[in-house]
CSV table of C-alpha atoms and ligand atoms in Angstrom, one decimal:
chain,number,residue,atom,x,y,z
O,1,MET,CA,-18.1,-124.7,-72.4
O,2,PRO,CA,-20.5,-126.8,-73.9
O,3,GLN,CA,-23.3,-126.1,-74.4
O,4,GLU,CA,-26.3,-127.7,-75.7
O,5,PRO,CA,-27.3,-127.5,-79.1
O,6,PRO,CA,-30.1,-125.0,-80.0
O,7,PRO,CA,-33.4,-127.0,-80.6
O,8,GLU,CA,-34.2,-127.9,-83.7
O,9,PRO,CA,-35.9,-125.4,-86.2
O,10,ALA,CA,-39.1,-126.0,-86.8
O,11,PRO,CA,-39.4,-128.1,-90.1
O,12,ALA,CA,-40.3,-125.7,-92.4
O,13,ALA,CA,-43.9,-125.3,-94.1
O,14,PRO,CA,-44.3,-127.2,-96.7
O,15,ALA,CA,-44.3,-125.2,-100.0
O,16,GLU,CA,-47.8,-124.2,-101.1
O,17,GLY,CA,-48.9,-124.2,-105.2
O,18,ALA,CA,-50.3,-121.2,-106.0
O,19,GLU,CA,-53.8,-121.9,-106.3
O,20,GLY,CA,-54.5,-125.0,-104.6
O,21,GLU,CA,-52.2,-126.6,-107.2
O,22,PRO,CA,-50.3,-129.8,-106.0
O,23,ALA,CA,-47.2,-128.4,-104.3
O,24,VAL,CA,-43.3,-128.8,-105.5
O,25,PRO,CA,-42.4,-131.8,-102.7
O,26,ASN,CA,-38.8,-131.0,-101.4
O,27,PRO,CA,-36.8,-133.4,-102.0
O,28,GLU,CA,-36.5,-133.8,-98.2
O,29,ARG,CA,-40.1,-135.3,-98.1
O,30,LEU,CA,-39.2,-137.7,-100.3
O,31,TYR,CA,-36.8,-139.5,-98.8
O,32,SER,CA,-36.8,-141.6,-95.1
O,33,LEU,CA,-34.0,-142.8,-93.5
O,34,THR,CA,-33.5,-146.7,-93.1
O,35,GLY,CA,-34.1,-148.1,-89.7
O,36,THR,CA,-35.1,-144.3,-87.8
O,37,ALA,CA,-38.5,-145.4,-86.6
O,38,ALA,CA,-38.8,-141.4,-85.3
O,39,GLY,CA,-37.1,-138.5,-86.2
O,40,SER,CA,-37.3,-136.9,-82.0
O,41,GLU,CA,-35.1,-139.6,-80.9
O,42,ARG,CA,-32.0,-138.5,-83.3
O,43,ALA,CA,-31.9,-134.1,-82.1
O,44,SER,CA,-29.9,-134.8,-79.4
O,45,ILE,CA,-27.7,-135.8,-80.7
O,46,ASP,CA,-24.9,-134.7,-83.1
O,47,LEU,CA,-22.4,-136.3,-85.3
O,48,VAL,CA,-19.5,-135.2,-82.9
O,49,THR,CA,-21.2,-135.6,-79.8
O,50,LEU,CA,-17.6,-137.3,-77.7
O,51,ILE,CA,-19.0,-140.7,-76.6
O,52,VAL,CA,-17.3,-141.6,-72.9
O,53,ALA,CA,-18.3,-145.8,-72.1
O,54,ALA,CA,-19.1,-145.6,-69.0
O,55,GLU,CA,-18.3,-148.1,-66.8
O,56,ASP,CA,-17.5,-152.1,-67.6
O,57,PRO,CA,-20.3,-153.7,-70.1
O,58,PRO,CA,-22.4,-155.7,-68.1
O,59,PRO,CA,-22.6,-159.7,-69.9
O,60,THR,CA,-26.9,-159.0,-71.4
O,61,LEU,CA,-25.7,-156.1,-74.0
O,62,THR,CA,-26.3,-156.8,-77.5
O,63,PRO,CA,-23.0,-157.4,-80.1
O,64,GLU,CA,-23.7,-154.1,-81.3
O,65,GLN,CA,-23.4,-152.5,-77.8
O,66,VAL,CA,-20.6,-154.0,-76.1
O,67,SER,CA,-18.2,-153.2,-79.6
O,68,LEU,CA,-20.0,-149.4,-78.8
O,69,LEU,CA,-18.7,-149.2,-75.5
O,70,ARG,CA,-15.1,-150.7,-76.9
O,71,LEU,CA,-14.3,-148.2,-79.2
O,72,CYS,CA,-15.5,-145.5,-76.2
O,73,THR,CA,-12.9,-146.3,-74.0
O,74,ALA,CA,-11.5,-142.6,-74.4
O,75,PRO,CA,-13.6,-139.6,-75.9
O,76,LEU,CA,-14.7,-140.4,-79.6
O,77,SER,CA,-17.0,-138.5,-81.8
O,78,VAL,CA,-20.8,-140.3,-83.1
O,79,ALA,CA,-18.8,-139.8,-86.4
O,80,GLU,CA,-16.0,-142.0,-86.2
O,81,ILE,CA,-18.4,-144.4,-83.8
O,82,SER,CA,-20.0,-144.6,-87.6
O,83,ALA,CA,-17.0,-145.1,-89.2
O,84,TYR,CA,-15.1,-148.0,-86.4
O,85,LEU,CA,-18.7,-149.4,-86.3
O,86,SER,CA,-19.3,-149.5,-90.1
O,87,LEU,CA,-23.2,-147.8,-89.1
O,88,PRO,CA,-25.3,-145.7,-90.1
O,89,PHE,CA,-25.2,-142.6,-88.4
O,90,SER,CA,-29.7,-143.2,-87.3
O,91,VAL,CA,-28.0,-146.2,-86.7
O,92,VAL,CA,-25.6,-145.2,-84.0
O,93,THR,CA,-27.9,-142.5,-82.6
O,94,ILE,CA,-30.6,-145.6,-82.0
O,95,LEU,CA,-27.8,-147.8,-80.4
O,96,LEU,CA,-26.7,-144.8,-78.6
O,97,THR,CA,-29.7,-143.7,-77.3
O,98,GLU,CA,-30.5,-147.0,-75.5
O,99,LEU,CA,-26.6,-146.7,-74.2
O,100,MET,CA,-27.7,-143.4,-72.5
O,101,ALA,CA,-31.1,-144.3,-71.6
O,102,ALA,CA,-29.2,-146.8,-69.3
O,103,ASP,CA,-26.5,-144.9,-67.9
O,104,LEU,CA,-23.8,-146.9,-69.9
O,105,VAL,CA,-22.3,-143.8,-71.5
O,106,GLN,CA,-21.9,-140.5,-71.8
O,107,ALA,CA,-22.6,-137.9,-74.2
O,108,ARG,CA,-20.3,-134.8,-74.6
O,109,ALA,CA,-22.7,-132.2,-76.3
O,110,PRO,CA,-20.7,-130.0,-79.5
O,111,ILE,CA,-19.8,-126.7,-79.2
O,112,VAL,CA,-22.4,-125.8,-81.9
O,113,ARG,CA,-22.4,-122.0,-83.6
O,114,GLN,CA,-24.1,-119.4,-82.0
O,115,ILE,CA,-26.1,-116.3,-83.3
O,116,VAL,CA,-23.2,-114.2,-81.4
O,117,PRO,CA,-20.1,-116.8,-81.7
O,118,ASP,CA,-17.8,-117.0,-78.5
O,119,ARG,CA,-14.5,-115.5,-79.4
O,120,SER,CA,-11.9,-117.0,-77.4
O,121,LEU,CA,-13.5,-120.3,-78.2
O,122,LEU,CA,-12.5,-119.1,-82.2
O,123,GLU,CA,-9.5,-118.2,-80.7
O,124,ALA,CA,-8.7,-121.6,-78.9
O,125,VAL,CA,-9.3,-122.8,-82.4
O,126,MET,CA,-7.2,-120.7,-84.2
O,127,HIS,CA,-4.1,-120.8,-82.1
O,128,GLY,CA,-5.1,-124.5,-82.3
O,129,LEU,CA,-4.4,-124.7,-86.4
O,130,GLN,CA,-1.1,-122.6,-85.6
O,131,LYS,CA,0.3,-125.7,-84.2
O,132,LEU,CA,-0.7,-127.6,-87.0
S,1,MET,CA,-24.4,-152.9,-93.0
S,2,ASP,CA,-23.9,-156.1,-91.2
S,3,PHE,CA,-22.6,-156.3,-88.2
S,4,LYS,CA,-19.0,-156.7,-87.2
S,5,SER,CA,-18.4,-159.0,-84.0
S,6,SER,CA,-16.6,-156.7,-81.4
S,7,ASP,CA,-13.4,-158.9,-82.1
S,8,THR,CA,-13.3,-157.5,-85.6
S,9,VAL,CA,-14.2,-154.1,-85.0
S,10,PRO,CA,-10.8,-151.6,-85.5
S,11,GLY,CA,-11.2,-148.7,-82.9
S,12,PRO,CA,-9.1,-145.7,-82.9
S,13,ARG,CA,-4.8,-146.5,-82.6
S,14,VAL,CA,-4.3,-145.9,-78.7
S,15,GLU,CA,-2.2,-142.6,-80.2
S,16,ASP,CA,-5.4,-141.6,-81.4
S,17,HIS,CA,-7.3,-142.2,-78.0
S,18,LEU,CA,-8.5,-137.9,-77.7
S,19,PRO,CA,-7.5,-137.0,-74.6
S,20,HIS,CA,-10.5,-138.2,-70.9
S,21,THR,CA,-10.2,-133.8,-70.7
S,22,THR,CA,-11.9,-133.1,-74.2
S,23,GLN,CA,-14.8,-131.7,-72.9
S,24,ALA,CA,-16.4,-130.7,-76.7
S,25,ALA,CA,-16.1,-130.9,-79.9
S,26,VAL,CA,-16.2,-127.9,-83.2
S,27,LYS,CA,-17.1,-128.6,-86.5
S,28,ILE,CA,-16.4,-127.3,-90.5
S,29,VAL,CA,-17.6,-128.7,-92.9
S,30,ILE,CA,-15.9,-127.6,-96.5
S,31,VAL,CA,-18.7,-128.2,-99.4
S,32,GLY,CA,-17.9,-127.9,-102.9
S,33,GLY,CA,-18.7,-130.2,-106.5
S,34,PHE,CA,-17.7,-133.6,-107.4
S,35,GLY,CA,-13.7,-133.9,-107.6
S,36,VAL,CA,-13.2,-130.8,-106.2
S,37,GLY,CA,-10.7,-132.1,-103.7
S,38,LYS,CA,-12.7,-132.2,-100.5
S,39,THR,CA,-11.8,-135.7,-99.7
S,40,THR,CA,-7.7,-133.5,-101.0
S,41,MET,CA,-8.8,-131.0,-97.4
S,42,VAL,CA,-9.9,-133.3,-95.2
S,43,GLY,CA,-7.5,-135.7,-96.0
S,44,SER,CA,-4.3,-133.2,-95.8
S,45,VAL,CA,-5.0,-131.5,-92.6
S,46,SER,CA,-6.9,-134.0,-90.6
S,47,GLU,CA,-4.1,-135.6,-87.7
S,48,ILE,CA,-6.0,-139.2,-87.8
S,49,LYS,CA,-6.1,-140.8,-91.1
S,50,PRO,CA,-9.8,-139.7,-92.2
S,51,LEU,CA,-12.3,-141.1,-91.8
S,52,THR,CA,-15.9,-142.2,-93.7
S,53,THR,CA,-19.0,-142.0,-92.2
S,54,GLU,CA,-22.1,-143.5,-94.2
S,55,GLU,CA,-26.2,-142.7,-94.1
S,56,THR,CA,-28.6,-145.0,-96.4
S,57,MET,CA,-31.6,-144.1,-96.9
S,58,THR,CA,-34.1,-145.3,-99.1
S,59,GLN,CA,-36.4,-143.2,-101.3
S,60,ALA,CA,-39.9,-143.3,-101.8
S,61,GLY,CA,-41.5,-144.6,-104.9
S,62,VAL,CA,-42.9,-142.0,-106.6
S,63,GLY,CA,-46.7,-142.0,-107.9
S,64,VAL,CA,-46.2,-145.9,-107.2
S,65,ASP,CA,-47.9,-146.0,-103.7
S,66,ASP,CA,-50.7,-147.2,-105.3
S,67,ASN,CA,-49.5,-150.3,-105.9
S,68,TYR,CA,-50.2,-152.0,-102.1
S,69,GLY,CA,-47.4,-153.6,-100.4
S,70,SER,CA,-45.4,-153.0,-103.5
S,71,ASP,CA,-41.8,-152.1,-102.9
S,72,SER,CA,-40.5,-149.4,-105.3
S,73,LYS,CA,-38.3,-147.8,-102.7
S,74,THR,CA,-34.9,-148.2,-103.9
S,75,ALA,CA,-31.9,-147.6,-101.3
S,76,THR,CA,-28.7,-145.2,-101.7
S,77,THR,CA,-25.7,-144.9,-99.5
S,78,VAL,CA,-24.2,-141.6,-99.7
S,79,ALA,CA,-20.8,-141.2,-97.5
S,80,MET,CA,-19.0,-137.9,-96.0
S,81,ASP,CA,-15.2,-138.0,-95.3
S,82,PHE,CA,-14.4,-136.3,-92.3
S,83,GLY,CA,-11.1,-135.7,-89.8
S,84,ARG,CA,-9.9,-134.4,-87.2
S,85,ILE,CA,-7.4,-132.0,-85.3
S,86,GLY,CA,-7.0,-132.0,-81.6
S,87,ILE,CA,-7.3,-127.8,-80.4
S,88,THR,CA,-7.2,-128.1,-76.9
S,89,GLU,CA,-7.2,-130.8,-73.7
S,90,GLN,CA,-10.4,-130.2,-74.0
S,91,LEU,CA,-11.4,-129.0,-77.2
S,92,VAL,CA,-11.4,-131.0,-80.7
S,93,LEU,CA,-11.8,-130.2,-84.0
S,94,TYR,CA,-14.0,-132.2,-86.9
S,95,LEU,CA,-14.0,-131.4,-90.3
S,96,PHE,CA,-16.2,-133.6,-93.0
S,97,GLY,CA,-16.4,-133.3,-96.4
S,98,THR,CA,-19.5,-133.1,-97.4
S,99,PRO,CA,-21.4,-134.6,-100.2
S,100,GLY,CA,-21.3,-132.4,-103.4
S,101,GLN,CA,-25.7,-132.5,-103.3
S,102,GLU,CA,-27.2,-130.4,-100.9
S,103,ARG,CA,-30.3,-132.6,-100.9
S,104,PHE,CA,-28.1,-135.2,-98.7
S,105,TRP,CA,-26.9,-133.0,-96.7
S,106,PHE,CA,-30.0,-133.4,-94.1
S,107,LEU,CA,-28.9,-136.7,-93.7
S,108,TRP,CA,-26.3,-136.1,-90.9
S,109,ASN,CA,-28.7,-134.3,-88.2
S,110,GLY,CA,-27.2,-130.7,-87.2
S,111,LEU,CA,-24.1,-131.5,-89.9
S,112,PHE,CA,-24.9,-127.7,-90.6
S,113,GLU,CA,-26.7,-126.0,-88.0
S,114,GLY,CA,-23.9,-126.9,-85.9
S,115,ALA,CA,-21.2,-126.0,-88.1
S,116,LEU,CA,-18.8,-123.0,-86.7
S,117,GLY,CA,-18.5,-122.0,-90.4
S,118,ALA,CA,-18.5,-123.4,-94.0
S,119,VAL,CA,-15.4,-123.7,-96.4
S,120,VAL,CA,-16.5,-124.2,-100.1
S,121,LEU,CA,-14.3,-125.1,-102.5
S,122,ILE,CA,-14.3,-123.8,-106.1
S,123,ASP,CA,-12.8,-125.4,-109.3
S,124,THR,CA,-12.6,-122.3,-111.9
S,125,ARG,CA,-13.6,-124.7,-114.3
S,126,ARG,CA,-17.1,-125.3,-113.2
S,127,LEU,CA,-18.0,-121.9,-111.8
S,128,GLU,CA,-21.6,-122.7,-112.0
S,129,VAL,CA,-22.0,-126.1,-109.1
S,130,SER,CA,-20.6,-123.3,-106.4
S,131,PHE,CA,-23.8,-121.5,-106.5
S,132,ASP,CA,-26.2,-122.9,-105.6
S,133,VAL,CA,-24.0,-124.8,-102.3
S,134,MET,CA,-23.6,-120.7,-101.8
S,135,GLY,CA,-26.8,-120.2,-101.9
S,136,ARG,CA,-27.9,-123.0,-99.2
S,137,LEU,CA,-25.5,-122.1,-96.7
S,138,GLU,CA,-27.2,-118.4,-96.9
S,139,GLU,CA,-30.1,-119.6,-96.7
S,140,ARG,CA,-29.0,-121.4,-93.1
S,141,GLY,CA,-27.3,-118.9,-92.4
S,142,VAL,CA,-23.9,-120.3,-91.9
S,143,PRO,CA,-21.2,-117.7,-92.6
S,144,PHE,CA,-18.0,-119.3,-95.0
S,145,VAL,CA,-15.2,-118.5,-97.4
S,146,VAL,CA,-14.5,-119.2,-100.2
S,147,ALA,CA,-11.2,-121.4,-101.3
S,148,VAL,CA,-10.2,-122.1,-105.0
S,149,ASN,CA,-8.5,-124.6,-105.0
S,150,SER,CA,-5.7,-124.6,-107.8
S,151,PHE,CA,-6.0,-127.1,-110.2
S,152,PRO,CA,-2.9,-127.0,-113.2
S,153,ASP,CA,-5.1,-126.3,-116.6
S,154,ALA,CA,-8.0,-124.3,-114.9
S,155,PRO,CA,-7.8,-120.7,-115.6
S,156,ARG,CA,-6.2,-118.1,-113.4
S,157,TYR,CA,-8.9,-115.1,-112.6
S,158,PRO,CA,-8.1,-111.9,-110.3
S,159,VAL,CA,-9.6,-112.3,-107.2
S,160,PRO,CA,-12.3,-109.5,-107.8
S,161,GLU,CA,-13.3,-111.1,-111.0
S,162,LEU,CA,-14.4,-114.0,-110.0
S,163,ARG,CA,-15.7,-112.4,-106.6
S,164,ALA,CA,-18.1,-110.3,-109.7
S,165,ALA,CA,-18.4,-114.1,-111.0
S,166,LEU,CA,-19.7,-115.6,-108.2
S,167,ASP,CA,-22.3,-112.8,-106.9
S,168,LEU,CA,-20.1,-112.5,-104.0
S,169,ALA,CA,-20.7,-109.8,-101.2
S,170,GLU,CA,-17.0,-108.3,-100.7
S,171,TRP,CA,-16.4,-108.7,-97.1
S,172,VAL,CA,-17.1,-112.9,-98.0
S,173,PRO,CA,-12.7,-113.6,-98.5
S,174,ILE,CA,-11.9,-115.8,-101.3
S,175,ILE,CA,-8.6,-117.6,-100.9
S,176,GLU,CA,-6.1,-119.4,-103.5
S,177,CYS,CA,-5.6,-123.0,-102.6
S,178,ASP,CA,-3.5,-125.9,-103.0
S,179,VAL,CA,-5.7,-128.5,-100.9
S,180,ARG,CA,-2.8,-131.3,-101.7
S,181,ARG,CA,-0.5,-129.0,-98.7
S,182,ARG,CA,-1.3,-129.0,-95.3
S,183,ALA,CA,-0.1,-125.4,-94.8
S,184,SER,CA,-2.8,-124.9,-97.8
S,185,SER,CA,-5.4,-126.5,-96.1
S,186,ARG,CA,-4.5,-124.7,-92.3
S,187,ASP,CA,-4.5,-121.1,-94.2
S,188,VAL,CA,-7.9,-121.8,-95.5
S,189,LEU,CA,-9.1,-122.6,-92.4
S,190,MET,CA,-7.3,-119.7,-90.8
S,191,THR,CA,-9.1,-117.7,-93.0
S,192,LEU,CA,-12.6,-119.3,-92.1
S,193,MET,CA,-11.8,-118.2,-87.7
S,194,HIS,CA,-10.2,-115.0,-88.8
S,195,PHE,CA,-14.1,-114.4,-90.7
S,196,LEU,CA,-16.4,-116.2,-87.6
S,197,HIS,CA,-14.1,-113.9,-85.6
S,198,THR,CA,-14.9,-110.3,-87.6
S,199,LEU,CA,-18.2,-111.5,-87.1
S,200,ALA,CA,-18.1,-112.2,-83.9
S,201,THR,CA,-16.6,-108.3,-83.5
S,202,ARG,CA,-18.6,-106.4,-85.5
S,203,ARG,CA,-21.9,-107.8,-86.8
S,204,ALA,CA,-21.2,-107.2,-90.4
S,205,PRO,CA,-24.4,-107.6,-92.7
S,206,VAL,CA,-24.9,-110.9,-93.3
V,1,GTP,N1,-3.5,-130.2,-109.1
V,1,GTP,C1,-4.3,-130.9,-108.2
V,1,GTP,N2,-4.8,-131.6,-107.6
V,1,GTP,C2,-5.9,-131.7,-106.8
V,1,GTP,C3,-6.1,-131.2,-105.9
V,1,GTP,N3,-6.5,-131.3,-105.1
V,1,GTP,C4,-7.3,-132.4,-105.5
V,1,GTP,N4,-6.7,-133.0,-106.3
V,1,GTP,C5,-6.8,-134.2,-107.2
V,1,GTP,O1,-8.5,-133.8,-107.7
V,1,GTP,C6,-8.7,-135.3,-107.9
V,1,GTP,C7,-10.5,-135.2,-106.9
V,1,GTP,O2,-9.9,-134.8,-105.4
V,1,GTP,P1,-11.0,-135.6,-104.1
V,1,GTP,O3,-10.3,-134.5,-102.6
V,1,GTP,O4,-11.2,-136.8,-104.4
V,1,GTP,O5,-12.5,-134.3,-104.4
V,1,GTP,P2,-13.4,-134.5,-103.9
V,1,GTP,O6,-14.1,-133.3,-104.0
V,1,GTP,O7,-13.4,-135.0,-102.8
V,1,GTP,O8,-14.1,-135.3,-105.2
V,1,GTP,P3,-16.2,-136.0,-104.0
V,1,GTP,O9,-16.3,-137.1,-103.5
V,1,GTP,O10,-15.4,-137.0,-106.0
V,1,GTP,O11,-16.9,-135.1,-104.7
V,1,GTP,C8,-8.1,-136.4,-107.0
V,1,GTP,O12,-7.1,-137.0,-107.8
V,1,GTP,C9,-6.9,-135.1,-106.4
V,1,GTP,O13,-6.0,-135.8,-106.1
V,1,GTP,C10,-4.8,-130.1,-106.6
V,1,GTP,O14,-5.8,-129.0,-105.0
V,1,GTP,N5,-4.0,-130.0,-106.9
V,2,MG,MG1,-14.7,-137.0,-101.7
């Protein structure tokens, strides 16, 4: 059964240098994503969230949105959408957030790692790999 | 990152469409140093032609913020290959060949947090690059197996020696492979799945 991904872990506390020295900067803090306004809106979209177009695109959509909807007539992962559109993952998540808000796409959440993994899920994956 | 017009955007081939019944995806990440065979492994087991997702990031110039408005940022594009394996009519598996440098991992939200597990690919000529990667996986609580990609000119070591050299706990599986072969790559994934299953059955010390 698909499950909601667990909430994002709280960001690690900034490293404090000893005796009030300036902390060694966390490399992740030196970078910012191009085109991302806020981190929070990306939280619910995973690389392997499956996207399905809900209906025929209304005429008011942007060309980006039209292309995206055409791709997802069958379920397609966000990673694949990013690859086919040659757009960064962060940009695709922004486009998808808008489409989800307008009910133009449906998102199917991935099954994420659990502290106690679901054995029947693991068995299904093994069975699928055996057929490869 | 120019946008392509909708007529020119290639989509999946019809035979690559996932069934409409597909409810959810799971993912496995393949990590390892530069040139160790991550892309080759993704390509050998994937049922679709491997694809690439890119992320662009800007590195803020350190110590230059005092120059008001000066654009001292450098943009870097980081690419990640991935492939796909259909599991059932409801479930699909994605494999990500992640960038070797773990400082890029955060670019893809949830890449490691949600993964079922990881394969650490190793080249015995450059074992040292694996330490950082394994340390990061441990920190993040991502279970992993170690796969030794047997390049012809790489030295062969008995598994116990490798285990010692890698400072690897005895419950973490090590397997030799030739990732150019689908069956060998699949065996690596099977080893990971068996390991995860064991962890699920009796909570091994992690
Ligand atoms: N002999 C041999 N060559 C291999 C094997 N696996 C990969 N190669 C070759 O090694 C080279 C590097 O493999 P890649 O799959 O591109 O490695 P990678 O880890 O994706 O490399 P980066 O993405 O650049 O870090 C390629 O030329 C492969 O053909 C193997 O098992 N045996
Ligand atoms: Mg590669």
